Amino acid sequence: MAGTLRLGELGESRLTARDKGIPARAVGMTVAEFLASEPRLSEFWTPIVALDDELITNNVDVMAQWCASRGLELMPHGKTTMAPALWQRQLDAGSLGITLATMGQVRTARAFGLDSIMLANSVVDERSLRWLGAELADPALRFVCWADSVATIEAMERGLRGAGTPRPVDVCVELGAPGGRTGARTLAEAHDVARRAAASDVLRLAGVAGYEGSLAHDRSDASLAAVRAYVERQVELHRDLGELYDDGDIYVTAGGSAYPDVVADVFAGAMAADSDTGDARTLWTLRSGAYITHDDGFYRQISPFDEGSARAADPATVGRLRSAMRGVARVVSHPERGLALLDGGKRDFPFDEGLPIPRQVASDLDSEWAPLTDASILAMNDQHSYLGLDGQDVALGSIVALGLSHPCTTFDKWRYLPVVASQDSDRVVDLVQTFF
């Protein structure tokens, strides 16, 4: 299990006028000094995205306990937040490590002392391979990446031999699917990659990897069947490669935040077979990342663990995920009946997996919230959202709380995100820092 990250410097970061949303009085303070002054969300400028500490704790615990109950490892995708403080909460809950998407993200993670990393991607750039070779001199570093072609293996070998790597790099064969993202398109191609990796002097064959989320985008029978068939092919490939593995740890990894239940169900049969043979090498690993904040849009509709989902009626599920993030924007124009313009837009809130959802309205951030009904976001510009109103008015200067869809394109818009203690509290207990 990964250890404690070096987070001390986060509190020493100094807030500036370049940090959007930060209260004016905070400029010049360190983060630690500002938090010690007992800030309130009502001090922040709009637009802002706020996180909920109580609900983050709920979500981290739900996923950790669910995975543990099934004997699954969890290496949550850190690219969702790129926030080391949130990674630490996932590690503290028992995660084996953190998954990342680029070597730049890996370098950021190493700067904070992360020593258990899965790169859900290939590495073919000689510069990053030289850097990786030097990092592997740290015996505590657990690192595994993916490869989906013999050409990838050959590119890695060139870079690593030039770097003089002190030990082989663990590589999982990535299995893809026609119309999917990366990954070997056939089992035969995947076998070729595996044999080439197993024969390498600077690489070690470390298992099978893949991403099922690109194959479906809903919970229809056809989508669930496509996901299941893909994960079954992963398990088949893993079994076929048995004679190529050594005695070290082996990964079989899949599972974003949309279909972890399907992945776990398929993995369960394979894990039972391992138990029957006494083979304890394989780490059956999920990489779900968006669960830490969940959302009010895409993942709420598709996740089996949403608080309102009948799909989650599994007795072993210990709880439900709840959206732990919200946007806050101010009405800055009321140009015509039934239309108001908010001061937050595409630069502030996600829009790629659905527009924000108006939830509540208040006269200001320190006032009582009221439900906002018969309202919707009609469109977004860079710095405005078009709030359509049907029967309910909102006053100029009032505040609108927005449900957001897709955490992965929420966090990247903010360097600092205030964290309130709970849904009912205005008290800011942390500033989450991101490193995109």
Tab-separated table of C-alpha atoms in Angstrom:
chain	number	residue	atom	x	y	z
A	1	MET	CA	0.000	0.000	0.000
A	2	ALA	CA	1.219	3.509	-0.820
A	3	GLY	CA	2.350	5.716	2.015
A	4	THR	CA	1.911	9.322	3.055
A	5	LEU	CA	2.370	12.054	0.462
A	6	ARG	CA	4.429	15.153	1.080
A	7	LEU	CA	1.616	17.681	1.436
A	8	GLY	CA	3.264	20.206	3.760
A	9	GLU	CA	4.067	22.619	0.945
A	10	LEU	CA	0.373	22.931	0.092
A	11	GLY	CA	-0.274	24.889	3.269
A	12	GLU	CA	2.714	27.110	2.523
A	13	SER	CA	1.427	28.177	-0.892
A	14	ARG	CA	0.700	31.889	-0.944
A	15	LEU	CA	-2.623	33.117	-2.288
A	16	THR	CA	-2.574	35.871	-4.875
A	17	ALA	CA	-4.978	38.056	-6.828
A	18	ARG	CA	-4.448	35.687	-9.758
A	19	ASP	CA	-6.350	32.921	-7.943
A	20	LYS	CA	-9.955	33.308	-9.081
A	21	GLY	CA	-12.653	33.316	-6.480
A	22	ILE	CA	-10.300	33.896	-3.539
A	23	PRO	CA	-11.551	36.564	-1.069
A	24	ALA	CA	-9.727	39.876	-1.290
A	25	ARG	CA	-8.528	39.618	2.298
A	26	ALA	CA	-6.802	36.309	1.520
A	27	VAL	CA	-4.385	37.811	-0.988
A	28	GLY	CA	-0.866	37.543	0.457
A	29	MET	CA	-1.799	34.892	3.032
A	30	THR	CA	-0.551	31.342	2.891
A	31	VAL	CA	-3.223	28.693	2.553
A	32	ALA	CA	-2.587	27.631	6.154
A	33	GLU	CA	-2.952	31.206	7.417
A	34	PHE	CA	-6.166	31.691	5.481
A	35	LEU	CA	-7.719	28.465	6.774
A	36	ALA	CA	-6.710	29.383	10.324
A	37	SER	CA	-8.752	32.584	9.962
A	38	GLU	CA	-11.971	30.502	9.779
A	39	PRO	CA	-13.131	31.607	6.308
A	40	ARG	CA	-16.699	31.301	5.076
A	41	LEU	CA	-17.850	30.451	1.591
A	42	SER	CA	-19.835	33.691	1.564
A	43	GLU	CA	-16.519	35.581	1.363
A	44	PHE	CA	-15.606	34.061	-1.988
A	45	TRP	CA	-16.176	35.841	-5.258
A	46	THR	CA	-18.428	34.305	-7.869
A	47	PRO	CA	-18.250	32.203	-9.887
A	48	ILE	CA	-16.849	29.436	-7.723
A	49	VAL	CA	-16.926	25.644	-7.429
A	50	ALA	CA	-17.259	24.364	-3.867
A	51	LEU	CA	-16.685	20.840	-2.544
A	52	ASP	CA	-18.391	19.168	0.429
A	53	ASP	CA	-16.088	17.512	2.980
A	54	GLU	CA	-18.756	15.299	4.545
A	55	LEU	CA	-19.906	13.949	1.194
A	56	ILE	CA	-16.357	13.343	-0.050
A	57	THR	CA	-15.767	11.251	3.076
A	58	ASN	CA	-18.966	9.333	2.348
A	59	ASN	CA	-17.976	8.631	-1.241
A	60	VAL	CA	-14.424	7.540	-0.416
A	61	ASP	CA	-15.724	5.187	2.260
A	62	VAL	CA	-18.452	3.736	0.033
A	63	MET	CA	-16.041	2.787	-2.744
A	64	ALA	CA	-13.323	1.534	-0.410
A	65	GLN	CA	-15.716	-0.715	1.498
A	66	TRP	CA	-17.400	-1.977	-1.666
A	67	CYS	CA	-14.049	-2.962	-3.212
A	68	ALA	CA	-12.830	-4.563	0.005
A	69	SER	CA	-16.018	-6.630	0.270
A	70	ARG	CA	-15.207	-8.132	-3.141
A	71	GLY	CA	-11.488	-8.613	-2.669
A	72	LEU	CA	-10.703	-5.976	-5.303
A	73	GLU	CA	-7.806	-3.559	-5.261
A	74	LEU	CA	-8.504	0.087	-6.069
A	75	MET	CA	-6.083	2.415	-7.842
A	76	PRO	CA	-8.381	5.409	-8.442
A	77	HIS	CA	-7.725	7.573	-11.462
A	78	GLY	CA	-5.948	10.649	-10.112
A	79	LYS	CA	-6.343	12.623	-13.345
A	80	THR	CA	-9.951	13.265	-12.269
A	81	THR	CA	-8.845	15.773	-9.646
A	82	MET	CA	-5.048	16.146	-9.951
A	83	ALA	CA	-5.308	17.068	-6.281
A	84	PRO	CA	-2.719	15.341	-4.051
A	85	ALA	CA	-4.719	16.124	-0.915
A	86	LEU	CA	-7.649	14.144	-2.326
A	87	TRP	CA	-5.337	11.346	-3.478
A	88	GLN	CA	-4.175	11.043	0.116
A	89	ARG	CA	-7.750	10.531	1.298
A	90	GLN	CA	-8.125	7.713	-1.213
A	91	LEU	CA	-4.824	6.156	-0.142
A	92	ASP	CA	-5.758	6.439	3.525
A	93	ALA	CA	-8.948	4.504	2.752
A	94	GLY	CA	-6.901	1.580	1.459
A	95	SER	CA	-6.194	2.267	-2.208
A	96	LEU	CA	-3.193	0.358	-3.568
A	97	GLY	CA	-1.995	3.450	-5.412
A	98	ILE	CA	-3.110	6.125	-7.856
A	99	THR	CA	-3.676	5.808	-11.598
A	100	LEU	CA	-2.532	8.625	-13.887
A	101	ALA	CA	-2.873	9.383	-17.590
A	102	THR	CA	0.335	11.111	-18.730
A	103	MET	CA	3.982	11.079	-17.778
A	104	GLY	CA	3.655	14.742	-16.863
A	105	GLN	CA	1.074	13.743	-14.272
A	106	VAL	CA	3.381	10.973	-13.059
A	107	ARG	CA	6.176	13.498	-12.576
A	108	THR	CA	3.822	15.754	-10.580
A	109	ALA	CA	2.807	12.803	-8.414
A	110	ARG	CA	6.409	11.813	-7.771
A	111	ALA	CA	7.132	15.391	-6.672
A	112	PHE	CA	4.634	14.778	-3.854
A	113	GLY	CA	6.187	11.428	-2.979
A	114	LEU	CA	3.626	9.069	-4.500
A	115	ASP	CA	5.275	5.657	-4.711
A	116	SER	CA	2.549	3.439	-6.185
A	117	ILE	CA	1.496	4.475	-9.685
A	118	MET	CA	-0.304	2.954	-12.624
A	119	LEU	CA	0.008	4.848	-15.887
A	120	ALA	CA	-3.110	4.031	-17.923
A	121	ASN	CA	-1.231	4.777	-21.091
A	122	SER	CA	1.873	3.904	-23.078
A	123	VAL	CA	5.265	5.627	-22.721
A	124	VAL	CA	7.129	6.086	-25.999
A	125	ASP	CA	8.855	9.473	-25.577
A	126	GLU	CA	12.573	9.020	-24.948
A	127	ARG	CA	12.757	12.050	-22.631
A	128	SER	CA	10.133	10.731	-20.253
A	129	LEU	CA	11.608	7.222	-20.473
A	130	ARG	CA	15.019	8.556	-19.415
A	131	TRP	CA	13.349	10.294	-16.482
A	132	LEU	CA	11.477	7.102	-15.580
A	133	GLY	CA	14.704	5.090	-15.675
A	134	ALA	CA	16.221	7.431	-13.103
A	135	GLU	CA	13.107	7.271	-10.877
A	136	LEU	CA	13.286	3.487	-10.787
A	137	ALA	CA	16.473	3.772	-8.748
A	138	ASP	CA	14.044	4.300	-5.845
A	139	PRO	CA	13.355	0.742	-4.640
A	140	ALA	CA	10.090	1.861	-3.030
A	141	LEU	CA	8.552	2.922	-6.343
A	142	ARG	CA	5.829	0.626	-7.698
A	143	PHE	CA	5.205	1.663	-11.316
A	144	VAL	CA	3.295	-0.088	-14.080
A	145	CYS	CA	2.279	1.193	-17.511
A	146	TRP	CA	0.492	-0.184	-20.579
A	147	ALA	CA	1.504	-1.236	-24.087
A	148	ASP	CA	-0.760	-2.172	-26.983
A	149	SER	CA	1.683	-2.999	-29.804
A	150	VAL	CA	5.077	-4.506	-30.472
A	151	ALA	CA	6.120	-1.079	-31.749
A	152	THR	CA	5.350	0.345	-28.296
A	153	ILE	CA	7.539	-2.310	-26.670
A	154	GLU	CA	10.387	-1.504	-29.055
A	155	ALA	CA	10.101	2.242	-28.397
A	156	MET	CA	10.228	1.622	-24.641
A	157	GLU	CA	13.269	-0.588	-24.995
A	158	ARG	CA	15.163	2.071	-26.965
A	159	GLY	CA	14.440	4.748	-24.385
A	160	LEU	CA	15.118	2.610	-21.327
A	161	ARG	CA	18.355	1.145	-22.614
A	162	GLY	CA	19.585	4.659	-23.265
A	163	ALA	CA	18.645	5.591	-19.710
A	164	GLY	CA	20.340	2.580	-18.161
A	165	THR	CA	17.283	1.664	-16.074
A	166	PRO	CA	18.256	-0.129	-12.832
A	167	ARG	CA	15.351	-2.592	-13.082
A	168	PRO	CA	12.741	-3.665	-15.632
A	169	VAL	CA	9.583	-1.603	-16.054
A	170	ASP	CA	6.325	-3.443	-15.371
A	171	VAL	CA	4.076	-3.416	-18.447
A	172	CYS	CA	0.486	-4.585	-18.835
A	173	VAL	CA	-0.777	-5.604	-22.259
A	174	GLU	CA	-3.649	-3.294	-23.121
A	175	LEU	CA	-6.580	-5.011	-24.797
A	176	GLY	CA	-8.817	-2.794	-26.890
A	177	ALA	CA	-11.880	-3.316	-29.031
A	178	PRO	CA	-12.954	-2.189	-32.500
A	179	GLY	CA	-14.304	1.340	-32.214
A	180	GLY	CA	-12.787	1.736	-28.761
A	181	ARG	CA	-9.852	3.815	-27.658
A	182	THR	CA	-6.293	2.432	-27.498
A	183	GLY	CA	-5.468	-1.246	-27.056
A	184	ALA	CA	-4.620	-4.263	-29.184
A	185	ARG	CA	-7.679	-4.958	-31.296
A	186	THR	CA	-7.472	-8.760	-31.260
A	187	LEU	CA	-6.382	-11.404	-28.806
A	188	ALA	CA	-3.760	-12.562	-31.289
A	189	GLU	CA	-2.220	-9.076	-31.417
A	190	ALA	CA	-2.291	-8.904	-27.628
A	191	HIS	CA	-0.490	-12.256	-27.409
A	192	ASP	CA	2.256	-10.900	-29.667
A	193	VAL	CA	2.715	-7.865	-27.416
A	194	ALA	CA	2.836	-10.056	-24.312
A	195	ARG	CA	5.434	-12.425	-25.736
A	196	ARG	CA	7.593	-9.503	-26.815
A	197	ALA	CA	7.362	-7.861	-23.373
A	198	ALA	CA	8.146	-11.131	-21.585
A	199	ALA	CA	11.285	-11.579	-23.697
A	200	SER	CA	12.589	-8.040	-23.043
A	201	ASP	CA	15.621	-7.337	-20.872
A	202	VAL	CA	14.280	-3.932	-19.712
A	203	LEU	CA	10.553	-4.724	-19.410
A	204	ARG	CA	8.545	-7.173	-17.343
A	205	LEU	CA	5.173	-8.568	-18.395
A	206	ALA	CA	2.877	-7.552	-15.521
A	207	GLY	CA	-0.645	-8.406	-16.632
A	208	VAL	CA	-3.600	-7.222	-18.672
A	209	ALA	CA	-5.228	-3.791	-18.739
A	210	GLY	CA	-7.980	-1.957	-20.547
A	211	TYR	CA	-10.778	0.579	-20.448
A	212	GLU	CA	-14.361	-0.472	-21.020
A	213	GLY	CA	-15.912	2.978	-20.643
A	214	SER	CA	-15.357	3.959	-24.274
A	215	LEU	CA	-17.533	1.061	-25.448
A	216	ALA	CA	-20.802	2.306	-23.960
A	217	HIS	CA	-22.405	5.433	-22.546
A	218	ASP	CA	-25.629	4.233	-20.961
A	219	ARG	CA	-27.180	1.347	-19.019
A	220	SER	CA	-29.060	-0.280	-21.882
A	221	ASP	CA	-28.950	-4.071	-22.182
A	222	ALA	CA	-26.803	-3.763	-25.311
A	223	SER	CA	-24.293	-1.493	-23.571
A	224	LEU	CA	-23.997	-3.691	-20.504
A	225	ALA	CA	-23.543	-6.746	-22.719
A	226	ALA	CA	-20.766	-5.025	-24.689
A	227	VAL	CA	-18.945	-4.080	-21.490
A	228	ARG	CA	-19.304	-7.580	-20.051
A	229	ALA	CA	-18.041	-9.232	-23.233
A	230	TYR	CA	-15.007	-6.963	-23.273
A	231	VAL	CA	-14.056	-7.672	-19.643
A	232	GLU	CA	-14.515	-11.404	-20.272
A	233	ARG	CA	-12.006	-11.121	-23.132
A	234	GLN	CA	-9.572	-9.454	-20.716
A	235	VAL	CA	-9.875	-12.394	-18.341
A	236	GLU	CA	-9.448	-14.829	-21.239
A	237	LEU	CA	-6.265	-13.048	-22.311
A	238	HIS	CA	-4.947	-13.126	-18.754
A	239	ARG	CA	-5.481	-16.898	-18.571
A	240	ASP	CA	-3.781	-17.384	-21.937
A	241	LEU	CA	-0.673	-15.520	-20.727
A	242	GLY	CA	-0.176	-17.592	-17.589
A	243	GLU	CA	2.981	-19.358	-18.767
A	244	LEU	CA	4.615	-16.010	-19.622
A	245	TYR	CA	4.251	-14.519	-16.141
A	246	ASP	CA	6.967	-14.689	-13.505
A	247	ASP	CA	6.418	-14.987	-9.758
A	248	GLY	CA	5.879	-11.247	-9.161
A	249	ASP	CA	2.639	-9.307	-8.847
A	250	ILE	CA	0.294	-9.475	-11.814
A	251	TYR	CA	-2.452	-6.937	-12.546
A	252	VAL	CA	-5.764	-7.423	-14.277
A	253	THR	CA	-7.283	-3.975	-14.372
A	254	ALA	CA	-10.401	-2.349	-15.764
A	255	GLY	CA	-13.217	-0.267	-14.434
A	256	GLY	CA	-13.991	3.396	-14.702
A	257	SER	CA	-16.764	5.007	-12.672
A	258	ALA	CA	-19.601	3.954	-14.991
A	259	TYR	CA	-19.479	0.136	-14.931
A	260	PRO	CA	-17.496	-1.029	-11.880
A	261	ASP	CA	-20.261	-3.455	-10.956
A	262	VAL	CA	-20.023	-5.255	-14.308
A	263	VAL	CA	-16.234	-5.453	-14.032
A	264	ALA	CA	-16.438	-6.771	-10.480
A	265	ASP	CA	-19.003	-9.394	-11.466
A	266	VAL	CA	-16.795	-10.755	-14.254
A	267	PHE	CA	-13.678	-10.593	-12.104
A	268	ALA	CA	-15.430	-12.522	-9.323
A	269	GLY	CA	-15.467	-15.755	-11.291
A	270	ALA	CA	-11.796	-15.457	-12.179
A	271	MET	CA	-10.894	-14.630	-8.584
A	272	ALA	CA	-12.729	-17.744	-7.410
A	273	ALA	CA	-10.645	-19.821	-9.822
A	274	ASP	CA	-7.477	-18.247	-8.405
A	275	SER	CA	-8.618	-19.180	-4.925
A	276	ASP	CA	-9.198	-22.780	-5.970
A	277	THR	CA	-5.646	-23.061	-7.332
A	278	GLY	CA	-3.997	-21.084	-4.546
A	279	ASP	CA	-2.672	-18.445	-6.968
A	280	ALA	CA	-2.398	-15.176	-5.034
A	281	ARG	CA	-0.242	-13.235	-7.516
A	282	THR	CA	-3.015	-11.435	-9.379
A	283	LEU	CA	-4.179	-8.025	-8.217
A	284	TRP	CA	-7.711	-7.619	-9.582
A	285	THR	CA	-7.802	-3.848	-9.770
A	286	LEU	CA	-10.426	-1.175	-10.412
A	287	ARG	CA	-9.405	2.334	-11.461
A	288	SER	CA	-12.620	4.296	-10.817
A	289	GLY	CA	-11.812	7.962	-10.185
A	290	ALA	CA	-14.901	10.162	-10.506
A	291	TYR	CA	-16.595	8.571	-7.484
A	292	ILE	CA	-14.733	10.840	-5.054
A	293	THR	CA	-17.056	13.735	-5.853
A	294	HIS	CA	-19.594	11.917	-8.057
A	295	ASP	CA	-21.808	14.438	-9.891
A	296	ASP	CA	-25.334	15.603	-10.676
A	297	GLY	CA	-25.270	14.621	-14.344
A	298	PHE	CA	-23.494	11.885	-16.315
A	299	TYR	CA	-22.352	9.728	-13.397
A	300	ARG	CA	-25.576	10.218	-11.485
A	301	GLN	CA	-27.403	8.742	-14.472
A	302	ILE	CA	-25.034	5.847	-15.146
A	303	SER	CA	-23.357	4.865	-11.871
A	304	PRO	CA	-24.742	1.784	-10.091
A	305	PHE	CA	-24.054	3.500	-6.764
A	306	ASP	CA	-25.941	6.773	-7.136
A	307	GLU	CA	-28.083	7.678	-4.129
A	308	GLY	CA	-31.257	7.546	-6.210
A	309	SER	CA	-30.414	4.476	-8.267
A	310	ALA	CA	-32.518	1.345	-8.078
A	311	ARG	CA	-29.576	-0.409	-9.732
A	312	ALA	CA	-27.659	-0.248	-6.459
A	313	ALA	CA	-29.983	-2.597	-4.580
A	314	ASP	CA	-27.065	-4.901	-3.837
A	315	PRO	CA	-27.029	-5.993	-0.176
A	316	ALA	CA	-23.226	-5.859	-0.141
A	317	THR	CA	-23.239	-2.212	-1.209
A	318	VAL	CA	-22.590	-0.298	1.994
A	319	GLY	CA	-23.879	3.066	0.866
A	320	ARG	CA	-24.576	5.405	-2.015
A	321	LEU	CA	-22.511	8.007	-3.796
A	322	ARG	CA	-23.670	11.605	-3.526
A	323	SER	CA	-22.618	14.644	-5.479
A	324	ALA	CA	-19.950	16.456	-3.455
A	325	MET	CA	-19.427	19.431	-5.778
A	326	ARG	CA	-21.538	22.375	-6.848
A	327	GLY	CA	-21.105	25.482	-8.893
A	328	VAL	CA	-22.118	28.875	-7.591
A	329	ALA	CA	-22.811	31.810	-9.899
A	330	ARG	CA	-24.432	35.238	-9.631
A	331	VAL	CA	-27.212	36.755	-11.719
A	332	VAL	CA	-25.591	39.675	-13.545
A	333	SER	CA	-28.265	40.427	-16.140
A	334	HIS	CA	-32.021	40.012	-16.560
A	335	PRO	CA	-32.407	41.205	-20.150
A	336	GLU	CA	-35.847	39.761	-20.839
A	337	ARG	CA	-38.652	37.863	-19.180
A	338	GLY	CA	-37.746	34.236	-18.583
A	339	LEU	CA	-34.011	34.737	-19.061
A	340	ALA	CA	-31.199	35.585	-16.661
A	341	LEU	CA	-27.457	35.584	-17.290
A	342	LEU	CA	-25.043	34.149	-14.719
A	343	ASP	CA	-21.430	35.232	-14.267
A	344	GLY	CA	-19.996	31.711	-14.730
A	345	GLY	CA	-19.566	29.894	-18.014
A	346	LYS	CA	-17.407	27.371	-19.837
A	347	ARG	CA	-14.241	28.722	-18.219
A	348	ASP	CA	-15.669	27.852	-14.799
A	349	PHE	CA	-18.067	24.900	-15.080
A	350	PRO	CA	-18.046	21.646	-17.096
A	351	PHE	CA	-20.189	21.337	-20.213
A	352	ASP	CA	-18.874	18.312	-22.149
A	353	GLU	CA	-21.162	15.730	-20.490
A	354	GLY	CA	-24.215	17.905	-19.974
A	355	LEU	CA	-24.856	21.498	-18.947
A	356	PRO	CA	-25.055	22.597	-15.292
A	357	ILE	CA	-28.373	22.008	-13.522
A	358	PRO	CA	-29.952	24.877	-11.505
A	359	ARG	CA	-30.772	23.592	-8.023
A	360	GLN	CA	-31.214	26.474	-5.576
A	361	VAL	CA	-31.330	30.257	-5.363
A	362	ALA	CA	-30.448	32.675	-2.545
A	363	SER	CA	-30.075	36.411	-2.162
A	364	ASP	CA	-26.375	35.840	-1.344
A	365	LEU	CA	-24.000	33.102	-0.237
A	366	ASP	CA	-24.713	33.672	3.449
A	367	SER	CA	-28.500	33.636	2.973
A	368	GLU	CA	-31.020	30.812	3.125
A	369	TRP	CA	-31.320	28.717	-0.023
A	370	ALA	CA	-34.656	28.084	-1.737
A	371	PRO	CA	-35.351	25.440	-4.395
A	372	LEU	CA	-35.090	26.696	-7.957
A	373	THR	CA	-37.796	24.939	-9.951
A	374	ASP	CA	-38.767	25.091	-13.635
A	375	ALA	CA	-35.329	26.420	-14.526
A	376	SER	CA	-32.556	25.166	-16.799
A	377	ILE	CA	-29.274	26.252	-18.316
A	378	LEU	CA	-30.068	26.836	-21.977
A	379	ALA	CA	-26.567	27.556	-23.247
A	380	MET	CA	-23.112	28.622	-22.102
A	381	ASN	CA	-20.518	31.115	-23.323
A	382	ASP	CA	-16.978	31.461	-22.014
A	383	GLN	CA	-18.056	33.572	-19.021
A	384	HIS	CA	-21.868	33.410	-19.014
A	385	SER	CA	-24.559	30.803	-18.543
A	386	TYR	CA	-28.072	31.390	-19.894
A	387	LEU	CA	-30.580	30.608	-17.146
A	388	GLY	CA	-34.007	29.882	-18.568
A	389	LEU	CA	-36.868	30.525	-16.161
A	390	ASP	CA	-40.459	29.361	-16.424
A	391	GLY	CA	-42.667	30.878	-13.794
A	392	GLN	CA	-40.035	31.696	-11.181
A	393	ASP	CA	-38.077	34.923	-11.080
A	394	VAL	CA	-34.562	35.529	-9.801
A	395	ALA	CA	-33.402	38.962	-8.763
A	396	LEU	CA	-30.359	40.720	-10.154
A	397	GLY	CA	-27.415	39.964	-7.868
A	398	SER	CA	-28.880	36.760	-6.451
A	399	ILE	CA	-26.908	33.516	-6.228
A	400	VAL	CA	-27.692	30.285	-8.055
A	401	ALA	CA	-26.347	26.876	-6.971
A	402	LEU	CA	-25.663	24.538	-9.878
A	403	GLY	CA	-25.395	20.788	-10.039
A	404	LEU	CA	-22.423	19.863	-12.230
A	405	SER	CA	-21.807	16.995	-14.625
A	406	HIS	CA	-18.388	15.334	-15.065
A	407	PRO	CA	-15.755	15.893	-12.342
A	408	CYS	CA	-12.891	15.400	-14.801
A	409	THR	CA	-13.667	18.671	-16.570
A	410	THR	CA	-14.568	20.544	-13.383
A	411	PHE	CA	-11.323	20.377	-11.435
A	412	ASP	CA	-9.108	21.414	-14.342
A	413	LYS	CA	-10.694	24.878	-14.381
A	414	TRP	CA	-9.651	25.730	-10.825
A	415	ARG	CA	-6.346	26.078	-8.993
A	416	TYR	CA	-8.116	26.251	-5.616
A	417	LEU	CA	-11.510	24.808	-4.690
A	418	PRO	CA	-12.976	25.692	-1.277
A	419	VAL	CA	-14.252	22.764	0.764
A	420	VAL	CA	-17.184	23.394	3.101
A	421	ALA	CA	-17.742	21.215	6.143
A	422	SER	CA	-21.121	19.916	4.974
A	423	GLN	CA	-24.195	20.714	2.900
A	424	ASP	CA	-25.625	22.805	5.711
A	425	SER	CA	-22.430	24.690	6.520
A	426	ASP	CA	-20.853	27.837	5.114
A	427	ARG	CA	-17.586	27.069	6.965
A	428	VAL	CA	-14.591	26.472	4.683
A	429	VAL	CA	-12.369	23.733	6.116
A	430	ASP	CA	-9.889	23.322	3.268
A	431	LEU	CA	-8.678	24.678	-0.048
A	432	VAL	CA	-8.053	21.817	-2.455
A	433	GLN	CA	-5.182	22.638	-4.818
A	434	THR	CA	-4.982	21.161	-8.278
A	435	PHE	CA	-1.945	20.602	-10.494
A	436	PHE	CA	-3.039	20.390	-14.118
